[in-house]
Backbone as JSON Lines, residues from 0, in Angstrom:
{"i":0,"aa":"X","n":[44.57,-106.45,-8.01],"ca":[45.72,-107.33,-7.97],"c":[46.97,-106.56,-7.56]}
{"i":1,"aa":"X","n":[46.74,-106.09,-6.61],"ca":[48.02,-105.38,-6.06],"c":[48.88,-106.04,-5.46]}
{"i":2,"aa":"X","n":[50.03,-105.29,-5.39],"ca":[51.2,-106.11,-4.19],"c":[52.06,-105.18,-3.63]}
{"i":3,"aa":"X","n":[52.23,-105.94,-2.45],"ca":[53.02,-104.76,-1.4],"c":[52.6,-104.97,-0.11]}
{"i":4,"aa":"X","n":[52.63,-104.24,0.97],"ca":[52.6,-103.89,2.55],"c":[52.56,-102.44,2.97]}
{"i":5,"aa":"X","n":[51.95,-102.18,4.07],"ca":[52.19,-100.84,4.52],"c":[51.17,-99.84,4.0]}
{"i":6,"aa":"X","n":[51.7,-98.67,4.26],"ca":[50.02,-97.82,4.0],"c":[50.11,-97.5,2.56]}
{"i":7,"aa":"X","n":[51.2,-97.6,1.84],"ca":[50.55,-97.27,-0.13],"c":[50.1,-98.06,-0.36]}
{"i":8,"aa":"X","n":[49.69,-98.44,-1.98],"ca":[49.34,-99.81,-2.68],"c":[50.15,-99.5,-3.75]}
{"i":9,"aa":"X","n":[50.84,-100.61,-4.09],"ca":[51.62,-101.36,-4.99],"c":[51.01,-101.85,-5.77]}
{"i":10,"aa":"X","n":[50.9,-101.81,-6.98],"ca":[50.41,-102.58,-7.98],"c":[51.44,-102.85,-9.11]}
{"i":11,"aa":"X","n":[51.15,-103.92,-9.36],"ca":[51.83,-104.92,-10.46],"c":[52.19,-104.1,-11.74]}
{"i":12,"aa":"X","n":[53.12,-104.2,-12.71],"ca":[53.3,-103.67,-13.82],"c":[51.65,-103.35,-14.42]}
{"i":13,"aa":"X","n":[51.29,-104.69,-14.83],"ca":[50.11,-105.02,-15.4],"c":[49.12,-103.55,-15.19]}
{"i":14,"aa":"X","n":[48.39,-103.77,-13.47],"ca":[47.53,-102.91,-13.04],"c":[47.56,-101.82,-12.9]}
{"i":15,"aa":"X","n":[49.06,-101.24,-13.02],"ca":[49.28,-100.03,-13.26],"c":[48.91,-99.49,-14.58]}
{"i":16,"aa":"X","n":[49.73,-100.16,-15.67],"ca":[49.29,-99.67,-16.84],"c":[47.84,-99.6,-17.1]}
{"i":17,"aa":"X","n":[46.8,-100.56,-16.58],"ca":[45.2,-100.22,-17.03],"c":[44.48,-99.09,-16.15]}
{"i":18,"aa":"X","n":[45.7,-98.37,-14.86],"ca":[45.22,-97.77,-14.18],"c":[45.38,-96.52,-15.0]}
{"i":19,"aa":"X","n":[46.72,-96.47,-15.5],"ca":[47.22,-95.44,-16.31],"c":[46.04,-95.23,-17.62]}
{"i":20,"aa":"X","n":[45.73,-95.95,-17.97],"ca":[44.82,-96.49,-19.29],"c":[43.74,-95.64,-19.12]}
{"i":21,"aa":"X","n":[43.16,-95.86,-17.99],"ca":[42.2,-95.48,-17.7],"c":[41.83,-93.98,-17.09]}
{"i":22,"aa":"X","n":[43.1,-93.69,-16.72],"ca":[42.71,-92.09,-16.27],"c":[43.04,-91.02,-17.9]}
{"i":23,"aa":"X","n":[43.34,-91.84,-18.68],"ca":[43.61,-91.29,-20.28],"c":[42.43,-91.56,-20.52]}
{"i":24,"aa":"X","n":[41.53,-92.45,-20.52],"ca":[40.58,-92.63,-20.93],"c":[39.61,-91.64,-20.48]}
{"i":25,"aa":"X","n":[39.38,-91.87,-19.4],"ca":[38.58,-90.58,-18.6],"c":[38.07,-89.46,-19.42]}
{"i":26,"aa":"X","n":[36.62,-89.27,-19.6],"ca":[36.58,-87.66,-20.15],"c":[37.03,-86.68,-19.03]}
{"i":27,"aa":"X","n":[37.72,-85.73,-18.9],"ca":[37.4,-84.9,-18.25],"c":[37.57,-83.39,-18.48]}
{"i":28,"aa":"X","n":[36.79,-82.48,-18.1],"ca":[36.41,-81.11,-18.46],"c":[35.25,-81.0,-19.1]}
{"i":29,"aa":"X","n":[34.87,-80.17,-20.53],"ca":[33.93,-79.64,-21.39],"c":[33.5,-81.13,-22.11]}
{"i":30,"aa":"X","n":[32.38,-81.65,-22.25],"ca":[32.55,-82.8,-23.05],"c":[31.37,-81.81,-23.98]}
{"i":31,"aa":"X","n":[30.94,-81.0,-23.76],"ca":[29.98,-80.26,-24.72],"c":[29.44,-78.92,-24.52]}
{"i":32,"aa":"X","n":[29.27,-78.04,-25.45],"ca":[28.68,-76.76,-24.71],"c":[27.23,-76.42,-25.61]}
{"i":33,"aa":"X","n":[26.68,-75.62,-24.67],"ca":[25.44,-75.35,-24.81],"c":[24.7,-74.71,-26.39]}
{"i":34,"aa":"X","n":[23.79,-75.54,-26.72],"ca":[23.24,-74.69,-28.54],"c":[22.34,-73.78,-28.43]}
{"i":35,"aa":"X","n":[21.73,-74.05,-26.89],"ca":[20.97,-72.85,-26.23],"c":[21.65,-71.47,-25.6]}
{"i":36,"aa":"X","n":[22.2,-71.28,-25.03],"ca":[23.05,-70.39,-24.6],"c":[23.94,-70.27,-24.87]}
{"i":37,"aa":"X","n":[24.87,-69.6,-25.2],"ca":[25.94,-69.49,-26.12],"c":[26.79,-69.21,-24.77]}
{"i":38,"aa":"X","n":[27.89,-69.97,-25.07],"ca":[29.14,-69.65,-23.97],"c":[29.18,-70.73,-22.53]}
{"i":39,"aa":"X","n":[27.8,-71.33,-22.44],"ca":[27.5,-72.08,-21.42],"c":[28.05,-73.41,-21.96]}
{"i":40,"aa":"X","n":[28.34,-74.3,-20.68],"ca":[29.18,-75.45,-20.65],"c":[27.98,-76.09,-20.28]}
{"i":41,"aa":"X","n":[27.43,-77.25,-21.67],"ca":[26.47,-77.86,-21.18],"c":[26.44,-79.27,-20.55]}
{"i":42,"aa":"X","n":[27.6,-80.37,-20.8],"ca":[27.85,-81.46,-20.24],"c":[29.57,-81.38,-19.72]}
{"i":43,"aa":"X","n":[29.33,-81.74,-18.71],"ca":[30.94,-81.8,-18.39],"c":[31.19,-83.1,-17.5]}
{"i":44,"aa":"X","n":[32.42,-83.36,-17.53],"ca":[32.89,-84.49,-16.77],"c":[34.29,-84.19,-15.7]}
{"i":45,"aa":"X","n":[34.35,-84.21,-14.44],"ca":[35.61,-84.07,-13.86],"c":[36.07,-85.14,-13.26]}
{"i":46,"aa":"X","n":[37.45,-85.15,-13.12],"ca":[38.06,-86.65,-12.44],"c":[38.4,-85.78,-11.04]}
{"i":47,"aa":"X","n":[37.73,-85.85,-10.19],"ca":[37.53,-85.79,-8.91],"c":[38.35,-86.49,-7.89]}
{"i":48,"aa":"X","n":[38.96,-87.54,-8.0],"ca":[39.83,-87.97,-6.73],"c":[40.08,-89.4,-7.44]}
{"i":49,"aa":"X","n":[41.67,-89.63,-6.96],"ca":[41.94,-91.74,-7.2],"c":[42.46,-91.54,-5.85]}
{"i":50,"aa":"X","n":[42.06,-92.66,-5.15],"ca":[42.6,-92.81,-3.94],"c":[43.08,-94.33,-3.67]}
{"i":51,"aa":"X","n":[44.17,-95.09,-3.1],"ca":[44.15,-96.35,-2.85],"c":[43.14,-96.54,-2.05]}
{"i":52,"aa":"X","n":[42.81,-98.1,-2.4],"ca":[41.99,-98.68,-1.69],"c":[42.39,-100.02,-0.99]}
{"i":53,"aa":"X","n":[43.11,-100.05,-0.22],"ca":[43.46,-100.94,0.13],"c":[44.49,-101.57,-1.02]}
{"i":54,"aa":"X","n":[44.95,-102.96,-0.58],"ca":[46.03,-103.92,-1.71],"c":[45.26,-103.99,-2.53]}
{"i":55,"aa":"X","n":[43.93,-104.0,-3.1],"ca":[43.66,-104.28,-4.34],"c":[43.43,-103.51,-5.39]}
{"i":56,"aa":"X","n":[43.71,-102.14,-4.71],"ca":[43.6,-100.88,-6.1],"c":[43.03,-99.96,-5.65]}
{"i":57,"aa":"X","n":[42.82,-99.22,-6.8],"ca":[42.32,-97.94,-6.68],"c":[40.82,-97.27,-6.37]}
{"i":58,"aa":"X","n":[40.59,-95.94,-6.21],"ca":[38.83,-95.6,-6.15],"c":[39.08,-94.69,-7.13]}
{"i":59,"aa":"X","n":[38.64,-94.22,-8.33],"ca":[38.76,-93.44,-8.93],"c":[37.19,-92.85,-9.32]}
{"i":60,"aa":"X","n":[36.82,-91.39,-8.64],"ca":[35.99,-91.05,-8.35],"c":[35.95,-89.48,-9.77]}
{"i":61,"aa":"X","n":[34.65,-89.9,-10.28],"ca":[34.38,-88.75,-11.43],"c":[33.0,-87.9,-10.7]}
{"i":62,"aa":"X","n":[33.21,-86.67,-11.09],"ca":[31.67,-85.94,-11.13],"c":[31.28,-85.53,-12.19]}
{"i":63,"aa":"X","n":[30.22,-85.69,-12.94],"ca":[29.45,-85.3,-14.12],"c":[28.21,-84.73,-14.06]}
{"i":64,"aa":"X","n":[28.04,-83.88,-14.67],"ca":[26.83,-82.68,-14.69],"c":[26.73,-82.36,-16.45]}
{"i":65,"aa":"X","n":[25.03,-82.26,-16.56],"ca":[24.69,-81.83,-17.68],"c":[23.27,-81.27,-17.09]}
{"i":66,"aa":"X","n":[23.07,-80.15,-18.38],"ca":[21.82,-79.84,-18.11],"c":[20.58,-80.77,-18.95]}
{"i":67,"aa":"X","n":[21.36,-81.49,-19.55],"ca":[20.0,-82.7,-20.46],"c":[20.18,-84.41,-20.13]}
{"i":68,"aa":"X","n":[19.37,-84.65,-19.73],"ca":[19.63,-86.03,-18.83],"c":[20.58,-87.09,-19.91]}
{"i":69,"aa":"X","n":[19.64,-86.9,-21.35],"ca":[20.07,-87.97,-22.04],"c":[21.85,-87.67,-22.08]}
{"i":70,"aa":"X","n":[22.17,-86.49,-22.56],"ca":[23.71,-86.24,-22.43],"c":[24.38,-86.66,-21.04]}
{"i":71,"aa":"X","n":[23.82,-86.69,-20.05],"ca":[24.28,-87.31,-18.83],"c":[24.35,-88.28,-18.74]}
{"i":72,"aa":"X","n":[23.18,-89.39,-19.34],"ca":[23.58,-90.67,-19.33],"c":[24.35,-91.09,-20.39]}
{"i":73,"aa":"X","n":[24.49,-90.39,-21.27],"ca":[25.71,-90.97,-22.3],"c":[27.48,-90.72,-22.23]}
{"i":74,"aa":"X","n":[27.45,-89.96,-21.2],"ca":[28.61,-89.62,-20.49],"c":[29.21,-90.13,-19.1]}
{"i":75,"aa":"X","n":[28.15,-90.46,-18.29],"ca":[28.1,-91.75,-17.28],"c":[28.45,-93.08,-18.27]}
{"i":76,"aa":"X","n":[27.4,-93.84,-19.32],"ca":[28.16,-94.99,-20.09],"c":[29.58,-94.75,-20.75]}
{"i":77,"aa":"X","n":[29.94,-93.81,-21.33],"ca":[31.2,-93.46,-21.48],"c":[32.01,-93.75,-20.8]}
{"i":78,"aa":"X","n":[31.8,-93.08,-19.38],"ca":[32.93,-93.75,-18.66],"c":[32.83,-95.1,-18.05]}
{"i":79,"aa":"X","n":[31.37,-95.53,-17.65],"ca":[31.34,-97.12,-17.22],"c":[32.06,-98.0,-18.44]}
{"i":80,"aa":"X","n":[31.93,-97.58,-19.24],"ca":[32.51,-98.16,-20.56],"c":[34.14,-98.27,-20.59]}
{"i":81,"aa":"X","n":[34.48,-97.03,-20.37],"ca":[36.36,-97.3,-20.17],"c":[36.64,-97.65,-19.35]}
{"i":82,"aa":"X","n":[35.66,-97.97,-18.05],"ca":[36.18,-98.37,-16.8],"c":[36.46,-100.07,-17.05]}
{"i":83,"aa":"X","n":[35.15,-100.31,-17.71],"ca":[34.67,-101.95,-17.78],"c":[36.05,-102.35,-18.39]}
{"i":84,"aa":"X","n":[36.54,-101.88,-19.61],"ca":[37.33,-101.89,-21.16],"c":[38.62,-102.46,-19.76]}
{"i":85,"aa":"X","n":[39.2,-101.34,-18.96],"ca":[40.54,-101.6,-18.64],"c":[40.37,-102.26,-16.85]}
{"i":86,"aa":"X","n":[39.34,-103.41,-17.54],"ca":[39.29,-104.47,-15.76],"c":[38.65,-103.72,-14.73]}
{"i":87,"aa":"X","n":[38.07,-102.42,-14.42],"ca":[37.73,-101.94,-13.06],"c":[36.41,-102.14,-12.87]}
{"i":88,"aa":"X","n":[35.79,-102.34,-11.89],"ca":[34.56,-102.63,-11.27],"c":[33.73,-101.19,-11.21]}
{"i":89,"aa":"X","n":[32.97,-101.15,-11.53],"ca":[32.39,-99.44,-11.75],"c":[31.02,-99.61,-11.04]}
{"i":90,"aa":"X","n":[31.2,-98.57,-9.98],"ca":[29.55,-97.85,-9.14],"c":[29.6,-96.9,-9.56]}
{"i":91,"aa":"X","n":[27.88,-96.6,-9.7],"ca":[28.06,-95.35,-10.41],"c":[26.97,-94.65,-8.99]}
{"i":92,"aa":"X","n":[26.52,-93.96,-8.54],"ca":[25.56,-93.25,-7.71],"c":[24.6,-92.71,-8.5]}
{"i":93,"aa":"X","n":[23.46,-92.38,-8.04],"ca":[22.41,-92.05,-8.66],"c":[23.11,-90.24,-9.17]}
{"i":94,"aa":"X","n":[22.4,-89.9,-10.28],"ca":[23.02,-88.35,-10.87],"c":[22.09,-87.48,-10.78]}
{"i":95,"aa":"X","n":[22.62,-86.35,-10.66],"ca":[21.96,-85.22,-9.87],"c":[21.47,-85.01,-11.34]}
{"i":96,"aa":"X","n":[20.37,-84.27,-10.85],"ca":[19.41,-84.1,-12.4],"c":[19.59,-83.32,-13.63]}
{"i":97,"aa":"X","n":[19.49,-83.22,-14.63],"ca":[19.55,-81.97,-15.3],"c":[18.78,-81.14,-14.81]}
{"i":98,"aa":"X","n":[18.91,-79.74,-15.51],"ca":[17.81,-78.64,-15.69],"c":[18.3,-78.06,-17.21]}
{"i":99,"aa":"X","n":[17.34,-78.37,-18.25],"ca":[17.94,-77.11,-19.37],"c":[17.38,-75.94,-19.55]}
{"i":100,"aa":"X","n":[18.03,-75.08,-19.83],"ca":[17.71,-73.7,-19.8],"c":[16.54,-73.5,-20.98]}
{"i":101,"aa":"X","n":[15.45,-71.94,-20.16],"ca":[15.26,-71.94,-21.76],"c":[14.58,-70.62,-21.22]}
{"i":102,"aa":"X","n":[15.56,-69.6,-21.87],"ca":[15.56,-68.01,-21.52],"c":[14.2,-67.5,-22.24]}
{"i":103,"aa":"X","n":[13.43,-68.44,-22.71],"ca":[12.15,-67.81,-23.63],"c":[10.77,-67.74,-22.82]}
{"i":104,"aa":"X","n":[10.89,-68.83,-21.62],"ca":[9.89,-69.14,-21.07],"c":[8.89,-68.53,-20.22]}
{"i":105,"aa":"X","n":[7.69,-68.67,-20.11],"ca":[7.08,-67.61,-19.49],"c":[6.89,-67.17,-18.23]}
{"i":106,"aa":"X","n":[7.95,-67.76,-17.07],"ca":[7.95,-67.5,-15.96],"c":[9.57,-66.49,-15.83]}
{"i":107,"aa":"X","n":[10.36,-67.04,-17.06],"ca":[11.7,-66.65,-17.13],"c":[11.14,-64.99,-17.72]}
{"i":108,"aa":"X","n":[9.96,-64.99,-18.34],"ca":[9.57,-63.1,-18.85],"c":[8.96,-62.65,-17.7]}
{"i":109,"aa":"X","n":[7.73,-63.45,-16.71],"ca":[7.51,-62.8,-15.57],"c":[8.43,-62.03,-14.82]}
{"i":110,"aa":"X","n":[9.76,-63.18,-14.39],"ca":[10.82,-62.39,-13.75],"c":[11.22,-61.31,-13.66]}
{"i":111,"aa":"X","n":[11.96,-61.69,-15.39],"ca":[12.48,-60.2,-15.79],"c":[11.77,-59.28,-15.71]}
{"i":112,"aa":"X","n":[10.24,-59.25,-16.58],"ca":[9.49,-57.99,-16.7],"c":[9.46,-57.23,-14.64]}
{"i":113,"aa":"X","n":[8.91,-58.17,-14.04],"ca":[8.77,-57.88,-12.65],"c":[9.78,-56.73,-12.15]}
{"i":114,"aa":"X","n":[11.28,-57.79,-12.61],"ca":[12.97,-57.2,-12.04],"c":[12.42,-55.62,-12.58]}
{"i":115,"aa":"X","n":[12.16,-55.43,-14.22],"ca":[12.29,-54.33,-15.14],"c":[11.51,-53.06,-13.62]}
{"i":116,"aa":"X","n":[10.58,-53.82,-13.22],"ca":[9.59,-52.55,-12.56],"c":[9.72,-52.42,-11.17]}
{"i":117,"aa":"X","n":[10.21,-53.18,-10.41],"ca":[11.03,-52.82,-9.11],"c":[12.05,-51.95,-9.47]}
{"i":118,"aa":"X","n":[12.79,-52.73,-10.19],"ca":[14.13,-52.24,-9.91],"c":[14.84,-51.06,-11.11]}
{"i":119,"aa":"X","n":[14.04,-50.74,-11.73],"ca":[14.12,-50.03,-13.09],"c":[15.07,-50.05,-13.86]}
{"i":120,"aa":"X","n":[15.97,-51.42,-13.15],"ca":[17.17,-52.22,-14.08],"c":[16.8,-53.02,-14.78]}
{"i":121,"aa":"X","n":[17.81,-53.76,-16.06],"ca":[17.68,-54.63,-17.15],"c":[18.14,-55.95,-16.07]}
{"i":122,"aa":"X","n":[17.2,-56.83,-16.17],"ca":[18.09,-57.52,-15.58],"c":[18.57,-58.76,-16.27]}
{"i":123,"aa":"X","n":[19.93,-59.41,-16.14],"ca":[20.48,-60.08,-16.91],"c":[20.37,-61.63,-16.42]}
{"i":124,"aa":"X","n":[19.52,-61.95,-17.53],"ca":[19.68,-63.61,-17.5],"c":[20.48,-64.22,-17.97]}
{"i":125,"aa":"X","n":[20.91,-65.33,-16.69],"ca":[21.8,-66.19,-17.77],"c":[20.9,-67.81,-16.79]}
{"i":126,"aa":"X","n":[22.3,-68.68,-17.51],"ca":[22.08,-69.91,-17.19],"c":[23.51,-70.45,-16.6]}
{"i":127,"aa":"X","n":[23.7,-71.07,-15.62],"ca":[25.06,-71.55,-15.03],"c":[24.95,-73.07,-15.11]}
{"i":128,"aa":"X","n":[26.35,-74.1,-15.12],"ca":[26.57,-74.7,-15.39],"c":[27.0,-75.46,-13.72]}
{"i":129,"aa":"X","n":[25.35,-75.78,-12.83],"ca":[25.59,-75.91,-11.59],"c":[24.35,-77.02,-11.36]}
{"i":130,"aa":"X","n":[24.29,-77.93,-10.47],"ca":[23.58,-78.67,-10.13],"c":[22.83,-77.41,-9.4]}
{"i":131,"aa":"X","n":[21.12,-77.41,-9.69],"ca":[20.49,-76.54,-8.63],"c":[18.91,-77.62,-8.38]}
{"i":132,"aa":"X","n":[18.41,-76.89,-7.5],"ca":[17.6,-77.69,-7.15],"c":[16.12,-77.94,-8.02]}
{"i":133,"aa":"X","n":[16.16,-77.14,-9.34],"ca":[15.11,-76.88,-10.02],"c":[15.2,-78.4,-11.01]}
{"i":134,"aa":"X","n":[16.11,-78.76,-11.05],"ca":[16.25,-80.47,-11.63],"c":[15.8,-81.33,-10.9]}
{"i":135,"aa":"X","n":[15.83,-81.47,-9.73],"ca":[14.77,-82.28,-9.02],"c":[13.49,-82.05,-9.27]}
{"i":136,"aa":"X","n":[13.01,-80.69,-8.97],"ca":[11.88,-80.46,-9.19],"c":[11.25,-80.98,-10.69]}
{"i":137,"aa":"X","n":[12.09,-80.52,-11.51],"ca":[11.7,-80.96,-13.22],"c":[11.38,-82.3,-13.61]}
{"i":138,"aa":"X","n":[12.41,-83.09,-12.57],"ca":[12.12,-84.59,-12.73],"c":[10.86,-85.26,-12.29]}
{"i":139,"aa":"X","n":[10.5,-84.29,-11.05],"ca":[9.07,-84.72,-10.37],"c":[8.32,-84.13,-10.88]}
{"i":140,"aa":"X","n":[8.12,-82.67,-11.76],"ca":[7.22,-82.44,-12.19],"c":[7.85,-81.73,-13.74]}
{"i":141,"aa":"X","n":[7.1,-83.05,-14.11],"ca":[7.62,-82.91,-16.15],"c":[7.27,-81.82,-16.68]}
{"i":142,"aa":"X","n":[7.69,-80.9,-17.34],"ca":[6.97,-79.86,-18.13],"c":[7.05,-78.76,-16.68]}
{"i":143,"aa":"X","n":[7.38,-78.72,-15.7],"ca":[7.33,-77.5,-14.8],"c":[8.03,-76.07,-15.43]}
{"i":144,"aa":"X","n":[7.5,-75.12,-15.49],"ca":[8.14,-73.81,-16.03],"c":[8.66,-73.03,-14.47]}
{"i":145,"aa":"X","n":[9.94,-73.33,-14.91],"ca":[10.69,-72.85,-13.99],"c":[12.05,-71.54,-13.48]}
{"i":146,"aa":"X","n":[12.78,-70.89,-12.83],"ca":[13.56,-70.07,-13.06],"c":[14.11,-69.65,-11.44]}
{"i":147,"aa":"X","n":[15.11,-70.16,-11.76],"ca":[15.88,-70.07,-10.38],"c":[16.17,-68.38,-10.15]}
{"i":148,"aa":"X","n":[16.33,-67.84,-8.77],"ca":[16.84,-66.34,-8.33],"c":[17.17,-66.59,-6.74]}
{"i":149,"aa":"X","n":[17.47,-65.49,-7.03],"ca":[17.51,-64.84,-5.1],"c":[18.85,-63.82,-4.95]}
{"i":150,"aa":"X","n":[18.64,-63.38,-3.57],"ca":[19.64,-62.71,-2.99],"c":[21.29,-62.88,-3.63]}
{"i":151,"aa":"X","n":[21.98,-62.01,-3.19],"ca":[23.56,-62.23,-3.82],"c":[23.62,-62.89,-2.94]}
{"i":152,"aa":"X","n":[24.61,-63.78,-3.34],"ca":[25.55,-64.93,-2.22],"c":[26.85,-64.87,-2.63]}
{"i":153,"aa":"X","n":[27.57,-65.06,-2.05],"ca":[29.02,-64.68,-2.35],"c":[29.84,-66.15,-1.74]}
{"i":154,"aa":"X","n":[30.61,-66.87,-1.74],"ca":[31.37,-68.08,-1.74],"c":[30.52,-69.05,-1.55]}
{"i":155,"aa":"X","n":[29.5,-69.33,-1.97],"ca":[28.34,-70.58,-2.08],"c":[29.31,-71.76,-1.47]}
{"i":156,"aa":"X","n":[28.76,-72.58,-0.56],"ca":[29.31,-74.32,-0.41],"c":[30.55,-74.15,0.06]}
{"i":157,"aa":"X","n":[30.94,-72.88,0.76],"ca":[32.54,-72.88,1.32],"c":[31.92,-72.23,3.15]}
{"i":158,"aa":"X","n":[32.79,-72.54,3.84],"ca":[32.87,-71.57,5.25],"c":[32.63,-70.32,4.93]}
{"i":159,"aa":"X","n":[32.92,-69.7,4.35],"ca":[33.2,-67.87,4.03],"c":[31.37,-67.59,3.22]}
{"i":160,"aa":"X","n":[31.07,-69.03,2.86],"ca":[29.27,-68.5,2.35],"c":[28.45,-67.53,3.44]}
{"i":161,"aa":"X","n":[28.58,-66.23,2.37],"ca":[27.29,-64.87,3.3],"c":[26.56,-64.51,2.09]}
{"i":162,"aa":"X","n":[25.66,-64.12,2.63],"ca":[24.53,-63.16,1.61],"c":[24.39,-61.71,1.67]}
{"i":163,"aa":"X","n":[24.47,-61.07,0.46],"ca":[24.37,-59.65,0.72],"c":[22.98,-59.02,1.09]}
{"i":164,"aa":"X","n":[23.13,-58.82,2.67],"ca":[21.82,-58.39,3.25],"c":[20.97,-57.44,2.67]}
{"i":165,"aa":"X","n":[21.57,-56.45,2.15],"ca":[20.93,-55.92,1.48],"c":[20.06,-56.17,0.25]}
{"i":166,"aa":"X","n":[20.06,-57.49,0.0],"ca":[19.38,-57.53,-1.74],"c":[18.89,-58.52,-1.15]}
{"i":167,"aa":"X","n":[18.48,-59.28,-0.3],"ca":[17.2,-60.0,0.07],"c":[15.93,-59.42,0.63]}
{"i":168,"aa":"X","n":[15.65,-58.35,1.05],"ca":[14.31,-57.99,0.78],"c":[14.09,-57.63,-0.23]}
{"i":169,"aa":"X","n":[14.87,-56.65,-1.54],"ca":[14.51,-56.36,-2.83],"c":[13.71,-57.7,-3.64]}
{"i":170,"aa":"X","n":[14.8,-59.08,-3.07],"ca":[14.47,-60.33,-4.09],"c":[13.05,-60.86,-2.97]}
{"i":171,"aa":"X","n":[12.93,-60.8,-2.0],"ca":[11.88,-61.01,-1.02],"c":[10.33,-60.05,-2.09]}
{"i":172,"aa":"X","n":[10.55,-59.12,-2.51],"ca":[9.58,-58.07,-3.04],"c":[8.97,-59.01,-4.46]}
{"i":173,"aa":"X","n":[10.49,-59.1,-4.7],"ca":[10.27,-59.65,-6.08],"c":[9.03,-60.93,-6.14]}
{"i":174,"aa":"X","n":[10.15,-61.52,-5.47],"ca":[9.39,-63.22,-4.9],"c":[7.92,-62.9,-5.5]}
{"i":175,"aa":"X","n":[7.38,-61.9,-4.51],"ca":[5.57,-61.71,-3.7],"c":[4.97,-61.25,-5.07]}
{"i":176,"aa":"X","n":[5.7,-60.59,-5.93],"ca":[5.62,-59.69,-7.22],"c":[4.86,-61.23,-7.79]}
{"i":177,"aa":"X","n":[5.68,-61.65,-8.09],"ca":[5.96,-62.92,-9.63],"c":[4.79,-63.87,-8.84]}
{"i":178,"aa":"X","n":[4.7,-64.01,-7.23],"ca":[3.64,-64.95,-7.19],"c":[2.21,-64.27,-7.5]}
{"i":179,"aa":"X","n":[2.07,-63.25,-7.2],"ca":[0.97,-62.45,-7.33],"c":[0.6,-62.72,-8.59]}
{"i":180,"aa":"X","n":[1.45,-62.87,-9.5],"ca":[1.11,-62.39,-10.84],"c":[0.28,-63.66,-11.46]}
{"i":181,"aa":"X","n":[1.54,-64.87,-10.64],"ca":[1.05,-66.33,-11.29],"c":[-0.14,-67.05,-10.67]}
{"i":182,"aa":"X","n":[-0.44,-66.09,-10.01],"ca":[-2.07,-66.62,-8.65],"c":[-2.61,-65.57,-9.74]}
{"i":183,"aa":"X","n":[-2.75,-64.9,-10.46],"ca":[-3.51,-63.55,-10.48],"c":[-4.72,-64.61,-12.05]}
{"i":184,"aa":"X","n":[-5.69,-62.86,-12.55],"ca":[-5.95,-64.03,-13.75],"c":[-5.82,-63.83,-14.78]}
């Protein structure tokens, strides 16, 4: 219910205030951190962009990531919920998957032990607070024991993304290591 002309949008006393309403409402940042990993940010919510949309209002665009689905969908209704509460029409897009960590697992000790004997370093696991592609996989295959690696990469998802040439054949070694082991008997 906007009003006005020209390239802003104008909105009414009214639609402002539920617009206002609503970006208060908004979770955004840490909505929880991890009981598995200590220090890790396990559900989060960001307010990502409001843009006019033409005379009738706004797009107010969130991104949300968790590593446990159910916390994802209770943070997606959260906000379909404050959206509904202050009049806005809410799409939501399908959500990128969880993955939860679990530093105990036995492909996560293959690794390491492997890293321990190449590289005669400790090597340090963690868990990041990143959509990766091992959540797809988890979703298609339930119960998959899994553990993301590879080469250094340095500005991931920007122009300036390179890999440090040097540590992709070490992680190339590795790779052949850990499959060997999991083909082996």
């Amino acid at each position: 219910d906007g009003e006005g002309e020209g390239e802003g949008t104008v909105l009414s006393e009214a639609s402002a205030e539920r617009l206002l309403d609503l970006l208060e409402l908004l979770p955004h940042g840490v909505v929880k951190m991890s009981h598995v990993m200590p220090g890790l940010v396990e559900t989060s919510s960001s307010l990502a962009s409001v843009r006019p949309a033409g005379p009738a209002g706004y797009v107010i665009t969130t991104n949300t990531r968790s590593a446990l689905g159910e916390a994802l969908a209770a943070v997606r209704h959260r906000i379909a919920t404050a959206a509904r509460l202050c009049g806005a029409t809410v799409v939501q897009r399908p959500a990128y998957p969880g993955w939860a960590p679990d530093p105990t697992s036995r492909v996560v000790g293959l690794v390491r032990d492997a890293m321990r004997r190449e590289s005669r370093l400790e090597p340090l696991v963690r868990a990041v607070h990143a959509g990766l592609e091992c959540g797809i996989l988890g979703r298609k295959l339930s119960g998959l024991d899994m553990v993301s690696f590879g080469p250094s990469i340095f500005g991931a998802h920007t122009p300036e993304e390179r890999v440090q040439i040097s540590t992709v054949e070490p992680f190339w070694d590795l790779l052949v290591r850990v499959c060997e082991q999991l083909a082996g008997p």
